[in-house]
Amino acid sequence: MGTLAADADVRVVAELASWAPPSVAAELAAHPHAEVRRAVAADERAPPAVLAALLIGEGLPPARWCPVCEREETPFVHEPRCPRPDRDLLPGASCDGSHRSTAHGIREMALRNLATPACAVVRFADPPSVPLRRSLAARPDLPAEVYGRLAVDPVPGIRADLAGNPAIDTALMRASADDRDHDVRRGLAHNPRVPLDVLVRPA
């Protein structure tokens, strides 16, 4: 496993990082390539403190490369209608020297990872990132106050994801049942803990 962790092909190292045991994950969290760090952020066996560091962006040396800057001169943004067929970057992938899009991916993976401590994720319950708040809305381990903030989020998709989360309390479920957006009510309809009177009450 040590040989794979030092492989010259970043794709090999990232594949290892996505499931590595705690000691290896802790080592790979400081890998110079941001894509390897993104894979560690998704690893449910990674140490919670390491996942928190990846999420917050503190306590680790800065990454030196990402999938964008290893191929393109920065600053660079991959346009959705890129005319070059040889580019396999995702639309919108960008790097200005801070590995912006991959850093965002690291945070998103860490927020989805239930091994990341709840105390580290709660700071992402507020704007500006919609994808990060959506990842947060599905977590089962947040304080009630954070669920309450997400329940009044201006983005319907976030409220919909929250409505389908069995961890929210009955009061939030009832509030979701009265939400003006039908996607929120649809999300609630998939929640297995919805009170019976909310399921069958007359329109």
Tab-separated table of C-alpha atoms in Angstrom, residues 56-158:
chain	number	residue	atom	x	y	z
A	56	ILE	CA	-11.945	24.085	6.923
A	57	GLY	CA	-8.693	24.394	5.001
A	58	GLU	CA	-6.477	24.724	8.051
A	59	GLY	CA	-3.673	22.643	9.523
A	60	LEU	CA	-2.393	21.202	6.233
A	61	PRO	CA	0.288	22.492	3.854
A	62	PRO	CA	-1.129	24.170	0.730
A	63	ALA	CA	-1.697	21.910	-2.265
A	64	ARG	CA	0.648	22.595	-5.173
A	65	TRP	CA	-1.374	21.201	-8.084
A	66	CYS	CA	-4.924	20.460	-9.192
A	67	PRO	CA	-6.407	18.956	-12.383
A	68	VAL	CA	-6.645	22.467	-13.872
A	69	CYS	CA	-3.258	24.048	-13.203
A	70	GLU	CA	-1.335	20.881	-14.040
A	71	ARG	CA	-2.635	21.257	-17.619
A	72	GLU	CA	-3.384	24.935	-18.164
A	73	GLU	CA	-1.712	28.245	-17.457
A	74	THR	CA	-3.501	30.026	-14.621
A	75	PRO	CA	-5.751	31.850	-14.124
A	76	PHE	CA	-7.990	29.545	-16.137
A	77	VAL	CA	-11.710	28.767	-16.318
A	78	HIS	CA	-12.966	25.895	-18.450
A	79	GLU	CA	-15.862	27.300	-20.442
A	80	PRO	CA	-18.913	25.010	-20.875
A	81	ARG	CA	-18.662	25.280	-24.678
A	82	CYS	CA	-14.932	24.753	-24.922
A	83	PRO	CA	-13.951	24.165	-28.580
A	84	ARG	CA	-10.996	21.905	-27.741
A	85	PRO	CA	-11.963	18.197	-27.846
A	86	ASP	CA	-8.784	17.172	-26.001
A	87	ARG	CA	-9.829	18.903	-22.781
A	88	ASP	CA	-11.537	16.550	-20.318
A	89	LEU	CA	-11.969	19.081	-17.515
A	90	LEU	CA	-15.446	19.542	-16.091
A	91	PRO	CA	-17.334	22.633	-17.273
A	92	GLY	CA	-16.556	25.510	-14.955
A	93	ALA	CA	-13.381	23.919	-13.577
A	94	SER	CA	-11.093	26.747	-12.578
A	95	CYS	CA	-7.810	27.611	-10.924
A	96	ASP	CA	-6.345	30.989	-10.089
A	97	GLY	CA	-3.461	29.515	-8.144
A	98	SER	CA	-5.683	28.534	-5.222
A	99	HIS	CA	-7.093	25.409	-6.976
A	100	ARG	CA	-10.533	26.926	-6.546
A	101	SER	CA	-12.843	24.347	-8.110
A	102	THR	CA	-11.014	21.355	-6.629
A	103	ALA	CA	-10.911	23.043	-3.218
A	104	HIS	CA	-14.676	23.445	-3.472
A	105	GLY	CA	-14.929	19.745	-4.317
A	106	ILE	CA	-12.884	18.892	-1.228
A	107	ARG	CA	-15.304	20.791	0.983
A	108	GLU	CA	-18.325	19.213	-0.694
A	109	MET	CA	-16.961	15.686	-0.213
A	110	ALA	CA	-16.105	16.389	3.426
A	111	LEU	CA	-19.583	17.776	4.114
A	112	ARG	CA	-21.185	14.644	2.677
A	113	ASN	CA	-18.880	12.400	4.702
A	114	LEU	CA	-20.596	11.483	7.961
A	115	ALA	CA	-17.207	10.866	9.558
A	116	THR	CA	-16.560	14.618	9.401
A	117	PRO	CA	-17.404	16.071	12.839
A	118	ALA	CA	-20.667	17.991	13.011
A	119	CYS	CA	-18.915	20.788	14.906
A	120	ALA	CA	-16.800	21.415	11.809
A	121	VAL	CA	-19.619	21.383	9.258
A	122	VAL	CA	-22.103	23.741	10.918
A	123	ARG	CA	-20.277	26.869	9.745
A	124	PHE	CA	-21.360	26.057	6.182
A	125	ALA	CA	-25.090	26.438	6.906
A	126	ASP	CA	-25.075	30.016	5.628
A	127	PRO	CA	-24.480	31.475	2.127
A	128	PRO	CA	-22.742	31.827	-0.259
A	129	SER	CA	-22.343	28.233	-1.537
A	130	VAL	CA	-25.574	26.513	-2.569
A	131	PRO	CA	-23.976	23.081	-3.275
A	132	LEU	CA	-22.325	23.065	0.144
A	133	ARG	CA	-25.567	23.919	1.915
A	134	ARG	CA	-27.351	21.163	-0.024
A	135	SER	CA	-24.767	18.655	1.161
A	136	LEU	CA	-25.275	19.892	4.703
A	137	ALA	CA	-29.073	19.621	4.566
A	138	ALA	CA	-28.907	15.839	4.178
A	139	ARG	CA	-26.734	15.206	7.244
A	140	PRO	CA	-28.378	13.406	10.208
A	141	ASP	CA	-26.159	14.832	12.959
A	142	LEU	CA	-26.662	18.600	13.033
A	143	PRO	CA	-27.910	20.728	15.946
A	144	ALA	CA	-31.587	21.682	15.766
A	145	GLU	CA	-30.605	25.338	15.382
A	146	VAL	CA	-28.731	24.579	12.156
A	147	TYR	CA	-31.658	22.627	10.737
A	148	GLY	CA	-33.825	25.629	11.579
A	149	ARG	CA	-31.586	27.957	9.572
A	150	LEU	CA	-31.624	25.619	6.597
A	151	ALA	CA	-35.425	25.373	6.806
A	152	VAL	CA	-35.707	29.059	5.874
A	153	ASP	CA	-32.990	28.985	3.223
A	154	PRO	CA	-33.975	31.041	0.154
A	155	VAL	CA	-33.086	28.152	-2.189
A	156	PRO	CA	-36.011	25.675	-2.566
A	157	GLY	CA	-33.700	22.761	-3.347
A	158	ILE	CA	-32.003	23.108	0.015
